[in-house]
Tab-separated table of C-alpha atoms in Angstrom:
chain	number	residue	atom	x	y	z
A	728	UNK	CA	137.036	94.786	102.012
A	729	UNK	CA	133.415	95.869	101.485
A	730	UNK	CA	133.701	95.013	97.782
A	731	UNK	CA	135.081	91.581	98.625
A	732	UNK	CA	132.256	91.009	101.096
A	733	UNK	CA	129.733	91.767	98.367
A	734	UNK	CA	131.466	89.414	95.949
A	735	UNK	CA	131.440	86.710	98.591
A	736	UNK	CA	127.721	86.324	97.992
A	737	UNK	CA	128.443	84.844	94.563
A	738	UNK	CA	128.217	81.053	94.655
A	739	UNK	CA	131.028	80.359	92.188
A	740	UNK	CA	134.160	82.343	91.349
A	741	UNK	CA	134.519	80.903	87.839
A	742	UNK	CA	131.625	82.792	86.136
A	743	UNK	CA	132.852	85.985	87.821
A	744	UNK	CA	136.404	85.467	86.541
A	745	UNK	CA	135.183	84.943	82.997
A	746	UNK	CA	132.962	88.020	83.168
A	747	UNK	CA	135.769	90.179	84.581
A	748	UNK	CA	138.101	89.130	81.757
A	749	UNK	CA	135.433	90.038	79.208
A	750	UNK	CA	134.916	93.414	80.875
A	751	UNK	CA	138.653	94.098	80.879
A	752	UNK	CA	138.721	93.450	77.142
A	753	UNK	CA	135.733	95.727	76.527
A	754	UNK	CA	137.208	98.432	78.746
A	755	UNK	CA	140.563	98.445	76.987
A	756	UNK	CA	138.972	98.661	73.570
A	757	UNK	CA	136.007	100.964	74.053
A	758	UNK	CA	136.200	103.266	77.084
A	759	UNK	CA	139.010	105.636	76.216
A	760	UNK	CA	138.495	109.251	77.221
A	761	UNK	CA	139.619	111.959	74.822
A	762	UNK	CA	142.213	114.502	75.913
A	763	UNK	CA	139.743	117.322	75.275
A	764	UNK	CA	137.171	115.720	77.529
A	765	UNK	CA	139.728	115.054	80.258
A	766	UNK	CA	140.915	118.654	80.142
A	767	UNK	CA	137.455	119.993	80.949
A	768	UNK	CA	136.114	117.188	83.164
A	769	UNK	CA	135.896	117.616	86.934
A	770	UNK	CA	139.050	116.160	88.520
A	771	UNK	CA	139.191	112.860	90.313
A	772	UNK	CA	141.338	109.841	91.068
A	773	UNK	CA	142.569	107.746	88.174
A	774	UNK	CA	140.294	104.724	87.658
A	775	UNK	CA	141.446	101.145	87.361
A	776	UNK	CA	140.170	98.995	84.503
A	777	UNK	CA	136.756	97.500	85.338
A	778	UNK	CA	136.918	98.360	89.063
A	779	UNK	CA	137.169	102.089	88.498
A	780	UNK	CA	137.709	103.735	91.897
A	781	UNK	CA	135.954	101.088	93.986
A	782	UNK	CA	139.058	100.358	96.020
A	783	UNK	CA	138.909	103.930	97.369
A	784	UNK	CA	135.404	103.448	98.713
A	785	UNK	CA	133.999	101.847	101.813
A	786	UNK	CA	130.766	100.481	100.343
A	787	UNK	CA	129.355	100.199	103.869
A	788	UNK	CA	129.786	103.957	104.321
A	789	UNK	CA	130.218	105.335	100.797
A	790	UNK	CA	129.054	108.800	101.864
A	791	UNK	CA	131.994	109.117	104.270
A	792	UNK	CA	134.424	108.040	101.544
A	793	UNK	CA	133.000	110.628	99.150
A	794	UNK	CA	133.294	113.383	101.759
A	795	UNK	CA	136.953	112.488	102.269
A	796	UNK	CA	137.604	112.498	98.517
A	797	UNK	CA	136.010	115.950	98.220
A	798	UNK	CA	138.677	117.306	100.574
A	799	UNK	CA	141.303	116.289	98.032
A	800	UNK	CA	139.537	116.889	94.709
A	801	UNK	CA	137.186	119.749	95.530
A	802	UNK	CA	133.446	120.319	95.650
A	803	UNK	CA	132.878	118.798	92.212
A	804	UNK	CA	134.801	115.719	91.158
A	805	UNK	CA	134.625	112.648	88.936
A	806	UNK	CA	134.566	109.102	90.237
A	807	UNK	CA	134.155	105.720	88.595
A	808	UNK	CA	131.847	103.238	90.292
A	809	UNK	CA	133.219	100.267	88.423
A	810	UNK	CA	132.992	101.262	84.757
A	811	UNK	CA	130.265	103.843	85.521
A	812	UNK	CA	131.421	107.454	85.466
A	813	UNK	CA	129.757	109.642	88.106
A	814	UNK	CA	130.119	113.301	89.068
A	815	UNK	CA	129.910	114.024	92.801
A	816	UNK	CA	128.745	117.406	94.122
A	817	UNK	CA	129.861	118.247	97.660
A	818	UNK	CA	129.159	121.126	100.053
A	819	UNK	CA	126.123	123.340	100.503
A	820	UNK	CA	126.980	126.001	97.930
A	821	UNK	CA	127.769	123.565	95.120
A	822	UNK	CA	124.801	121.277	95.757
A	823	UNK	CA	122.380	124.197	95.981
A	824	UNK	CA	123.778	125.855	92.856
A	825	UNK	CA	123.328	122.640	90.885
A	826	UNK	CA	119.883	121.629	92.129
A	827	UNK	CA	118.335	125.105	92.334
A	828	UNK	CA	120.176	127.432	89.939
A	829	UNK	CA	120.669	124.679	87.327
A	830	UNK	CA	117.505	122.770	88.164
A	831	UNK	CA	116.708	121.763	84.579
A	832	UNK	CA	120.178	120.466	83.762
A	833	UNK	CA	120.532	118.449	87.000
A	834	UNK	CA	116.849	117.599	87.487
A	835	UNK	CA	116.485	114.138	85.938
A	836	UNK	CA	116.711	110.880	87.870
A	837	UNK	CA	119.479	108.364	87.242
A	838	UNK	CA	117.491	105.125	87.303
A	839	UNK	CA	119.478	102.057	88.330
A	840	UNK	CA	119.042	98.857	86.280
A	841	UNK	CA	116.957	97.247	89.029
A	842	UNK	CA	114.409	100.081	88.918
A	843	UNK	CA	114.469	100.258	85.137
A	844	UNK	CA	113.349	96.643	85.245
A	845	UNK	CA	110.795	97.058	88.035
A	846	UNK	CA	109.281	100.461	87.269
A	847	UNK	CA	109.850	100.891	83.540
A	848	UNK	CA	109.470	104.701	83.906
A	849	UNK	CA	106.196	104.479	85.847
A	850	UNK	CA	105.389	106.218	89.119
A	851	UNK	CA	107.168	109.262	90.525
A	852	UNK	CA	110.511	108.478	92.132
A	853	UNK	CA	112.137	106.443	89.358
A	854	UNK	CA	110.686	108.079	86.255
A	855	UNK	CA	111.614	110.953	83.946
A	856	UNK	CA	110.106	113.088	81.208
A	857	UNK	CA	106.394	113.787	80.823
A	858	UNK	CA	105.415	110.817	82.957
A	859	UNK	CA	107.378	112.158	85.924
A	860	UNK	CA	106.129	115.728	85.468
A	861	UNK	CA	102.457	114.725	85.328
A	862	UNK	CA	102.592	112.129	88.105
A	863	UNK	CA	104.506	114.449	90.438
A	864	UNK	CA	102.132	117.340	89.730
A	865	UNK	CA	99.113	115.112	90.303
A	866	UNK	CA	100.557	113.623	93.504
A	867	UNK	CA	101.466	117.037	94.947
A	868	UNK	CA	98.003	118.422	94.195
A	869	UNK	CA	96.300	115.489	95.863
A	870	UNK	CA	98.582	115.435	98.882
A	871	UNK	CA	97.514	119.025	99.456
A	872	UNK	CA	93.847	118.332	98.733
A	873	UNK	CA	93.705	115.477	101.220
A	874	UNK	CA	95.470	117.021	104.165
A	875	UNK	CA	99.092	118.035	103.601
A	876	UNK	CA	99.590	121.391	105.311
A	877	UNK	CA	95.934	121.639	106.346
A	878	UNK	CA	93.896	121.303	109.524
A	879	UNK	CA	92.393	117.963	108.480
A	880	UNK	CA	95.896	116.597	107.974
A	881	UNK	CA	96.828	117.766	111.454
A	882	UNK	CA	93.783	116.001	112.881
A	883	UNK	CA	94.771	112.717	111.220
A	884	UNK	CA	98.272	112.910	112.693
A	885	UNK	CA	96.983	113.745	116.184
A	886	UNK	CA	94.583	110.796	116.029
A	887	UNK	CA	97.382	108.457	114.945
A	888	UNK	CA	99.694	109.772	117.660
A	889	UNK	CA	97.096	108.675	120.210
A	890	UNK	CA	97.133	105.131	118.799
A	891	UNK	CA	100.936	105.080	118.920
A	892	UNK	CA	101.080	106.321	122.506
A	893	UNK	CA	98.691	103.578	123.603
A	894	UNK	CA	101.101	101.030	122.146
A	895	UNK	CA	104.019	102.634	123.984
A	896	UNK	CA	102.030	102.670	127.226
A	897	UNK	CA	101.276	98.955	126.864
A	898	UNK	CA	104.957	98.146	127.510
A	899	UNK	CA	104.687	99.733	130.991
A	900	UNK	CA	108.262	101.041	130.968
A	901	UNK	CA	109.795	97.707	129.885
A	902	UNK	CA	112.418	97.986	127.083
A	903	UNK	CA	111.016	97.489	123.575
A	904	UNK	CA	111.957	98.012	119.934
A	905	UNK	CA	110.183	101.111	118.589
A	906	UNK	CA	110.660	100.176	114.921
A	907	UNK	CA	107.411	98.525	113.924
A	908	UNK	CA	104.970	100.606	115.956
A	909	UNK	CA	106.503	103.897	114.786
A	910	UNK	CA	106.555	102.718	111.171
A	911	UNK	CA	102.936	101.571	111.359
A	912	UNK	CA	101.825	104.899	112.831
A	913	UNK	CA	103.628	106.981	110.219
A	914	UNK	CA	102.509	104.695	107.393
A	915	UNK	CA	98.894	105.174	108.419
A	916	UNK	CA	99.143	108.898	107.701
A	917	UNK	CA	99.978	108.312	104.043
A	918	UNK	CA	97.406	105.486	103.924
A	919	UNK	CA	94.611	107.869	104.971
A	920	UNK	CA	95.629	110.156	102.117
A	921	UNK	CA	96.103	107.388	99.531
A	922	UNK	CA	93.255	105.020	100.453
A	923	UNK	CA	91.042	107.255	102.600
A	924	UNK	CA	91.366	105.099	105.728
A	925	UNK	CA	93.892	103.811	108.249
A	926	UNK	CA	94.811	100.239	109.195
A	927	UNK	CA	94.963	98.573	112.587
A	928	UNK	CA	98.520	97.753	113.664
A	929	UNK	CA	97.707	94.031	113.787
A	930	UNK	CA	96.284	93.932	110.235
A	931	UNK	CA	98.339	91.173	108.604
A	932	UNK	CA	98.362	92.646	105.091
A	933	UNK	CA	99.256	96.116	106.343
A	934	UNK	CA	102.083	94.781	108.515
A	935	UNK	CA	103.456	92.746	105.607
A	936	UNK	CA	103.427	95.757	103.261
A	937	UNK	CA	105.204	97.997	105.764
A	938	UNK	CA	107.761	95.358	106.668
A	939	UNK	CA	108.514	94.488	103.029
A	940	UNK	CA	108.886	98.161	102.185
A	941	UNK	CA	111.328	98.783	105.023
A	942	UNK	CA	113.276	95.654	104.147
A	943	UNK	CA	113.585	96.709	100.519
A	944	UNK	CA	114.775	100.191	101.447
A	945	UNK	CA	117.503	98.549	103.496
A	946	UNK	CA	118.412	96.020	100.791
A	947	UNK	CA	118.514	98.574	97.959
A	948	UNK	CA	121.372	100.322	99.775
A	949	UNK	CA	123.273	97.089	100.386
A	950	UNK	CA	126.658	96.288	98.884
A	951	UNK	CA	125.229	93.604	96.613
A	952	UNK	CA	122.643	95.928	95.041
A	953	UNK	CA	125.310	98.612	94.622
A	954	UNK	CA	127.411	96.051	92.764
A	955	UNK	CA	124.451	95.165	90.556
A	956	UNK	CA	124.067	98.847	89.628
A	957	UNK	CA	127.719	98.941	88.559
A	958	UNK	CA	127.757	95.527	86.907
A	959	UNK	CA	124.215	94.649	85.726
A	960	UNK	CA	125.409	91.271	84.440
A	961	UNK	CA	125.787	90.192	88.082
A	962	UNK	CA	121.991	90.066	88.541
A	963	UNK	CA	121.826	86.273	88.317
A	964	UNK	CA	124.683	85.908	90.800
A	965	UNK	CA	123.331	88.023	93.653
A	966	UNK	CA	120.570	86.522	95.793
A	967	UNK	CA	119.490	89.940	97.081
A	968	UNK	CA	118.109	90.998	93.687
A	969	UNK	CA	115.343	88.348	93.366
A	970	UNK	CA	114.422	88.974	97.005
A	971	UNK	CA	113.896	92.694	96.328
A	972	UNK	CA	111.895	91.874	93.198
A	973	UNK	CA	109.684	89.428	95.119
A	974	UNK	CA	109.002	92.028	97.811
A	975	UNK	CA	108.008	94.595	95.197
A	976	UNK	CA	105.702	92.170	93.411
A	977	UNK	CA	104.076	91.054	96.659
A	978	UNK	CA	103.477	94.673	97.616
A	979	UNK	CA	102.018	95.443	94.172
A	980	UNK	CA	99.627	92.535	94.649
A	981	UNK	CA	98.494	93.978	97.991
A	982	UNK	CA	98.268	97.482	96.506
A	983	UNK	CA	95.969	96.100	93.800
A	984	UNK	CA	93.746	94.614	96.499
A	985	UNK	CA	93.580	97.902	98.430
A	986	UNK	CA	92.896	99.856	95.240
A	987	UNK	CA	90.091	97.477	94.281
A	988	UNK	CA	88.492	97.980	97.699
A	989	UNK	CA	88.444	101.720	97.021
A	990	UNK	CA	87.247	101.181	93.442
A	991	UNK	CA	84.185	99.240	94.636
A	992	UNK	CA	82.803	102.296	96.450
A	993	UNK	CA	83.977	104.948	93.983
A	994	UNK	CA	81.693	107.944	93.588
A	995	UNK	CA	82.902	110.250	90.773
A	996	UNK	CA	81.143	113.152	92.499
A	997	UNK	CA	82.939	112.649	95.813
A	998	UNK	CA	86.707	112.159	95.718
A	999	UNK	CA	87.803	110.847	99.120
A	1000	UNK	CA	91.482	110.059	98.555
A	1001	UNK	CA	94.388	109.864	96.091
A	1002	UNK	CA	93.159	106.586	94.576
A	1003	UNK	CA	89.664	108.014	94.065
A	1004	UNK	CA	91.128	111.033	92.313
A	1005	UNK	CA	93.300	108.864	90.059
A	1006	UNK	CA	90.387	106.578	89.132
A	1007	UNK	CA	88.179	109.578	88.351
A	1008	UNK	CA	90.886	110.891	86.024
A	1009	UNK	CA	90.946	107.504	84.308
A	1010	UNK	CA	87.235	107.872	83.565
A	1011	UNK	CA	87.602	111.412	82.231
A	1012	UNK	CA	88.125	110.993	78.479
A	1013	UNK	CA	89.117	114.637	77.991
A	1014	UNK	CA	91.875	114.408	80.622
A	1015	UNK	CA	93.030	111.071	79.263
A	1016	UNK	CA	93.512	112.630	75.834
A	1017	UNK	CA	95.300	115.646	77.313
A	1018	UNK	CA	97.710	113.442	79.258
A	1019	UNK	CA	98.403	110.859	76.552
A	1020	UNK	CA	97.046	107.987	78.602
A	1021	UNK	CA	99.385	108.561	81.568
A	1022	UNK	CA	96.594	107.743	84.033
A	1023	UNK	CA	97.026	104.025	83.502
A	1024	UNK	CA	97.027	101.093	85.925
A	1025	UNK	CA	100.816	100.817	86.063
A	1026	UNK	CA	101.191	104.460	87.030
A	1027	UNK	CA	98.470	104.032	89.649
A	1028	UNK	CA	100.236	101.034	91.202
A	1029	UNK	CA	103.697	102.603	91.229
A	1030	UNK	CA	102.538	106.051	92.371
A	1031	UNK	CA	100.747	104.437	95.311
A	1032	UNK	CA	103.822	102.299	96.001
A	1033	UNK	CA	106.141	105.313	95.833
A	1034	UNK	CA	103.973	107.375	98.180
A	1035	UNK	CA	103.615	104.462	100.584
A	1036	UNK	CA	107.375	103.818	100.721
A	1037	UNK	CA	108.428	107.458	100.952
A	1038	UNK	CA	105.664	108.273	103.417
A	1039	UNK	CA	106.575	105.367	105.690
A	1040	UNK	CA	110.337	105.051	105.861
A	1041	UNK	CA	111.837	108.528	105.996
A	1042	UNK	CA	109.592	110.058	108.657
A	1043	UNK	CA	109.455	106.861	110.703
A	1044	UNK	CA	113.244	106.572	110.618
A	1045	UNK	CA	113.675	110.202	111.691
A	1046	UNK	CA	111.293	109.792	114.650
A	1047	UNK	CA	113.160	106.680	115.803
A	1048	UNK	CA	116.474	108.558	115.583
A	1049	UNK	CA	114.866	111.316	117.630
A	1050	UNK	CA	113.766	109.001	120.442
A	1051	UNK	CA	117.182	107.329	120.501
A	1052	UNK	CA	118.935	110.705	120.673
A	1053	UNK	CA	116.675	111.814	123.526
A	1054	UNK	CA	117.679	108.723	125.490
A	1055	UNK	CA	121.325	109.303	124.567
A	1056	UNK	CA	121.274	112.945	125.696
A	1057	UNK	CA	118.902	113.161	128.705
A	1058	UNK	CA	119.889	116.765	129.446
A	1059	UNK	CA	118.540	117.812	126.030
A	1060	UNK	CA	115.418	115.701	126.562
A	1061	UNK	CA	114.974	117.446	129.903
A	1062	UNK	CA	114.997	120.876	128.261
A	1063	UNK	CA	112.387	119.693	125.736
A	1064	UNK	CA	110.202	118.412	128.591
A	1065	UNK	CA	110.526	121.707	130.448
A	1066	UNK	CA	109.566	123.784	127.413
A	1067	UNK	CA	106.587	121.587	126.486
A	1068	UNK	CA	105.336	121.598	130.099
A	1069	UNK	CA	105.716	125.350	130.409
A	1070	UNK	CA	104.149	126.303	127.068
A	1071	UNK	CA	101.569	123.564	126.434
A	1072	UNK	CA	100.981	121.871	129.761
A	1073	UNK	CA	98.674	118.858	129.461
A	1074	UNK	CA	96.675	119.802	126.368
A	1075	UNK	CA	97.283	118.294	122.929
A	1076	UNK	CA	100.200	119.915	121.038
A	1077	UNK	CA	99.170	121.615	117.788
A	1078	UNK	CA	101.126	122.745	114.749
A	1079	UNK	CA	100.564	126.382	115.726
A	1080	UNK	CA	102.549	125.705	118.927
A	1081	UNK	CA	105.744	125.360	116.919
A	1082	UNK	CA	106.491	129.089	117.058
A	1083	UNK	CA	106.185	129.019	120.865
A	1084	UNK	CA	108.531	126.026	121.213
A	1085	UNK	CA	111.819	127.271	119.736
A	1086	UNK	CA	114.051	124.806	121.591
A	1087	UNK	CA	111.873	121.807	120.718
A	1088	UNK	CA	111.754	122.941	117.107
A	1089	UNK	CA	115.539	123.321	117.097
A	1090	UNK	CA	115.918	119.796	118.497
A	1091	UNK	CA	113.702	118.342	115.761
A	1092	UNK	CA	115.725	120.122	113.074
A	1093	UNK	CA	118.983	118.971	114.622
A	1094	UNK	CA	117.688	115.377	114.716
A	1095	UNK	CA	117.099	115.596	110.969
A	1096	UNK	CA	120.521	117.127	110.368
A	1097	UNK	CA	122.582	114.708	112.435
A	1098	UNK	CA	120.556	111.616	111.436
A	1099	UNK	CA	121.398	112.388	107.809
A	1100	UNK	CA	119.038	109.625	106.692
A	1101	UNK	CA	119.491	110.035	102.904
A	1102	UNK	CA	123.251	110.705	102.793
A	1103	UNK	CA	123.799	110.174	99.065
A	1104	UNK	CA	120.496	111.716	98.041
A	1105	UNK	CA	118.808	109.758	95.255
A	1106	UNK	CA	121.079	109.922	92.187
A	1107	UNK	CA	120.428	112.502	89.487
A	1108	UNK	CA	121.493	112.554	85.848
A	1109	UNK	CA	122.193	115.503	83.570
A	1110	UNK	CA	119.385	116.133	81.089
A	1111	UNK	CA	121.652	118.072	78.719
A	1112	UNK	CA	125.274	119.164	78.344
A	1113	UNK	CA	126.090	121.666	81.071
A	1114	UNK	CA	128.966	123.995	81.911
A	1115	UNK	CA	129.150	124.134	85.702
A	1116	UNK	CA	131.737	125.851	87.884
A	1117	UNK	CA	134.202	125.931	84.995
A	1118	UNK	CA	133.751	122.263	84.089
A	1119	UNK	CA	131.933	120.550	81.259
A	1120	UNK	CA	129.522	117.740	82.179
A	1121	UNK	CA	127.987	115.948	79.260
A	1122	UNK	CA	124.346	114.932	78.914
A	1123	UNK	CA	123.527	111.622	80.561
A	1124	UNK	CA	126.177	111.835	83.299
A	1125	UNK	CA	125.032	110.374	86.649
A	1126	UNK	CA	125.356	112.910	89.484
A	1127	UNK	CA	125.424	112.420	93.256
A	1128	UNK	CA	124.387	115.592	95.160
A	1129	UNK	CA	125.996	114.520	98.439
A	1130	UNK	CA	123.569	115.554	101.189
A	1131	UNK	CA	125.946	114.406	103.929
A	1132	UNK	CA	128.376	117.087	102.783
A	1133	UNK	CA	125.607	119.700	103.058
A	1134	UNK	CA	124.274	118.713	106.467
A	1135	UNK	CA	127.834	118.440	107.817
A	1136	UNK	CA	129.462	121.244	105.861
A	1137	UNK	CA	132.186	122.561	108.146
A	1138	UNK	CA	131.811	126.061	106.718
A	1139	UNK	CA	128.079	126.125	107.593
A	1140	UNK	CA	127.791	124.347	110.954
A	1141	UNK	CA	129.679	125.214	114.156
A	1142	UNK	CA	129.741	121.579	115.319
A	1143	UNK	CA	128.945	119.522	112.214
A	1144	UNK	CA	129.582	116.105	113.792
A	1145	UNK	CA	127.912	116.792	117.149
A	1146	UNK	CA	124.248	116.745	118.162
A	1147	UNK	CA	123.924	120.448	118.886
A	1148	UNK	CA	120.396	121.979	118.804
A	1149	UNK	CA	121.948	125.443	119.210
A	1150	UNK	CA	122.700	125.294	115.475
A	1151	UNK	CA	119.100	126.480	115.072
A	1152	UNK	CA	118.964	129.048	117.883
A	1153	UNK	CA	120.213	132.612	118.129
A	1154	UNK	CA	121.777	134.222	121.196
A	1155	UNK	CA	118.319	135.000	122.602
A	1156	UNK	CA	117.126	131.401	122.210
A	1157	UNK	CA	114.927	132.180	119.219
A	1158	UNK	CA	114.620	129.634	116.419
A	1159	UNK	CA	116.586	130.511	113.269
A	1160	UNK	CA	116.301	128.899	109.857
A	1161	UNK	CA	119.499	127.704	108.216
A	1162	UNK	CA	119.905	127.718	104.445
A	1163	UNK	CA	122.192	124.679	104.603
A	1164	UNK	CA	119.411	122.618	106.187
A	1165	UNK	CA	118.459	120.468	103.199
A	1166	UNK	CA	117.368	117.039	104.506
A	1167	UNK	CA	114.568	117.003	101.908
A	1168	UNK	CA	117.017	117.899	99.103
A	1169	UNK	CA	116.192	120.868	96.822
A	1170	UNK	CA	115.119	121.779	93.326
A	1171	UNK	CA	112.854	119.810	91.015
A	1172	UNK	CA	113.414	116.510	92.815
A	1173	UNK	CA	112.976	117.775	96.371
A	1174	UNK	CA	110.722	115.613	98.544
A	1175	UNK	CA	107.160	116.386	97.463
A	1176	UNK	CA	105.831	115.452	100.911
A	1177	UNK	CA	108.110	117.840	102.815
A	1178	UNK	CA	105.355	119.877	104.461
A	1179	UNK	CA	103.516	116.704	105.494
A	1180	UNK	CA	106.709	115.219	106.945
A	1181	UNK	CA	107.459	118.416	108.877
A	1182	UNK	CA	103.966	118.375	110.372
A	1183	UNK	CA	104.272	114.692	111.300
A	1184	UNK	CA	107.683	115.115	112.906
A	1185	UNK	CA	106.519	118.005	115.057
A	1186	UNK	CA	103.223	116.477	116.193
A	1187	UNK	CA	104.508	112.948	116.812
A	1188	UNK	CA	107.659	114.155	118.585
A	1189	UNK	CA	105.983	116.703	120.844
A	1190	UNK	CA	103.108	114.346	121.678
A	1191	UNK	CA	105.501	111.529	122.612
A	1192	UNK	CA	107.834	113.772	124.629
A	1193	UNK	CA	104.881	115.319	126.440
A	1194	UNK	CA	103.769	111.850	127.576
A	1195	UNK	CA	107.023	109.910	128.027
A	1196	UNK	CA	110.615	110.064	129.143
A	1197	UNK	CA	112.806	107.852	126.958
A	1198	UNK	CA	115.701	106.021	128.586
A	1199	UNK	CA	118.220	103.293	127.879
A	1200	UNK	CA	117.277	99.804	129.131
A	1201	UNK	CA	118.243	98.976	132.740
A	1202	UNK	CA	121.941	98.214	133.005
A	1203	UNK	CA	122.756	100.167	129.824
A	1204	UNK	CA	124.301	103.626	130.155
A	1205	UNK	CA	123.603	106.513	127.800
A	1206	UNK	CA	127.178	106.212	126.539
A	1207	UNK	CA	126.491	102.626	125.472
A	1208	UNK	CA	123.589	103.592	123.192
A	1209	UNK	CA	124.962	103.036	119.695
A	1210	UNK	CA	124.474	105.786	117.101
A	1211	UNK	CA	126.087	103.772	114.295
A	1212	UNK	CA	123.611	103.681	111.373
A	1213	UNK	CA	122.597	100.603	109.422
A	1214	UNK	CA	123.403	100.896	105.716
A	1215	UNK	CA	120.438	101.130	103.375
A	1216	UNK	CA	118.898	103.515	100.895
A	1217	UNK	CA	118.171	105.428	104.108
A	1218	UNK	CA	120.236	105.264	107.298
A	1219	UNK	CA	118.351	103.579	110.134
A	1220	UNK	CA	119.500	103.352	113.749
A	1221	UNK	CA	121.204	100.114	114.735
A	1222	UNK	CA	118.814	97.624	116.397
A	1223	UNK	CA	118.091	98.797	119.926
A	1224	UNK	CA	115.457	98.936	122.648
A	1225	UNK	CA	114.268	101.897	124.706
A	1226	UNK	CA	112.104	102.383	127.761
A	1227	UNK	CA	109.137	104.750	127.425
A	1228	UNK	CA	108.517	105.864	131.009
A	1229	UNK	CA	105.244	107.684	131.630
A	1230	UNK	CA	105.512	111.259	132.905
A	1231	UNK	CA	103.061	112.195	135.651
């Protein structure tokens, strides 16, 4: 049904029928698989012409469908998304072995047609080869230089948390949607690193950039964009695609404006932010020669765009899941309140308090695990032929390291489908790390802002829980709070409102 719903967006069935007939012809004449290849390929369901295995998938919850298929075909199996052959990796041990022990072979990004068109191998997230290596290295260095994992980064987050709490207080306990204010607060952290300054929450350009970014992250995971990735010829028939492209171009225009504001006050002797550092590299002829001109305007625009998107959506989404879960499970929220009050009292929470707040830390980790906000991971592709767990996977094969199957691996978690902070506590109530906790993925493509995100989650969450008690709106019971996620590139909570009640 999900496939049919996606096709329903097409204005006329006739062009689709013609295209399908052409694809059937091409499939029958050019996509045969040799017996030798079949014998050594990971198992999987037999594909239909053109559609592949689409009829086995719920495109609104593809991660759940893939987890179910792994129970039948094992931790590594082959699936056809339309005519596109994909290898799925399921379960903690298999995903970790691929991404960590075979990091080179599984370390490239499978770039969908939409991002091939938009990015053209620029930036960090949707690039490969030398461009990706240099841009990722440069971004990681500068994230660290401008606050990630350092005291000055902590100070920026604490300052922003104060702005966010003032917004929450302004609602005076009346139900409100936390989406925009949380996203603006989190986005400002990456903005201080990228541009050297924050934005006011009512800044029209800032609001538009954040809102477009969040909309695109939702749209990129939609059924219609999934169909475009399988059948690129459908681009002209799906209205979602030009909307995503327009959002990207509008954001690039605003990025250019922000970059130019930084450029006007550039001092090569005093690098204040990521953009400063990039511009200084552009002026350094020796570095330009060493890096084959990679410090160009397109890489600047897309690196800034990548950092802005990644730094806004994932952490903001996780915080919103956390507040919703606290309202859903008031007894857990109560234990967090008790621990914060007992250990910290009324002073500002600091990163160093984490070790003294084992239950709160466990709750934050469990929020990340159960929220499962990037269930399919971002797709990888094999950089070379690889023999893996007795199977042969040829170079250029798209791979899905299924993070849902890691965070809900029944062999790793006592209650994989339940919000259970005790997953991260021992019998004495001490915090314990879990190897199967991989919300940031692993290996070469692991989230480069992981340490920044961890710091943000802890400081925002503890600051908010110290100040407020989060409840369902009047007349709505905890049981009625909906934990069904909204499909997107990341999984957001369904639209909802909460009350932030001040704690005396």
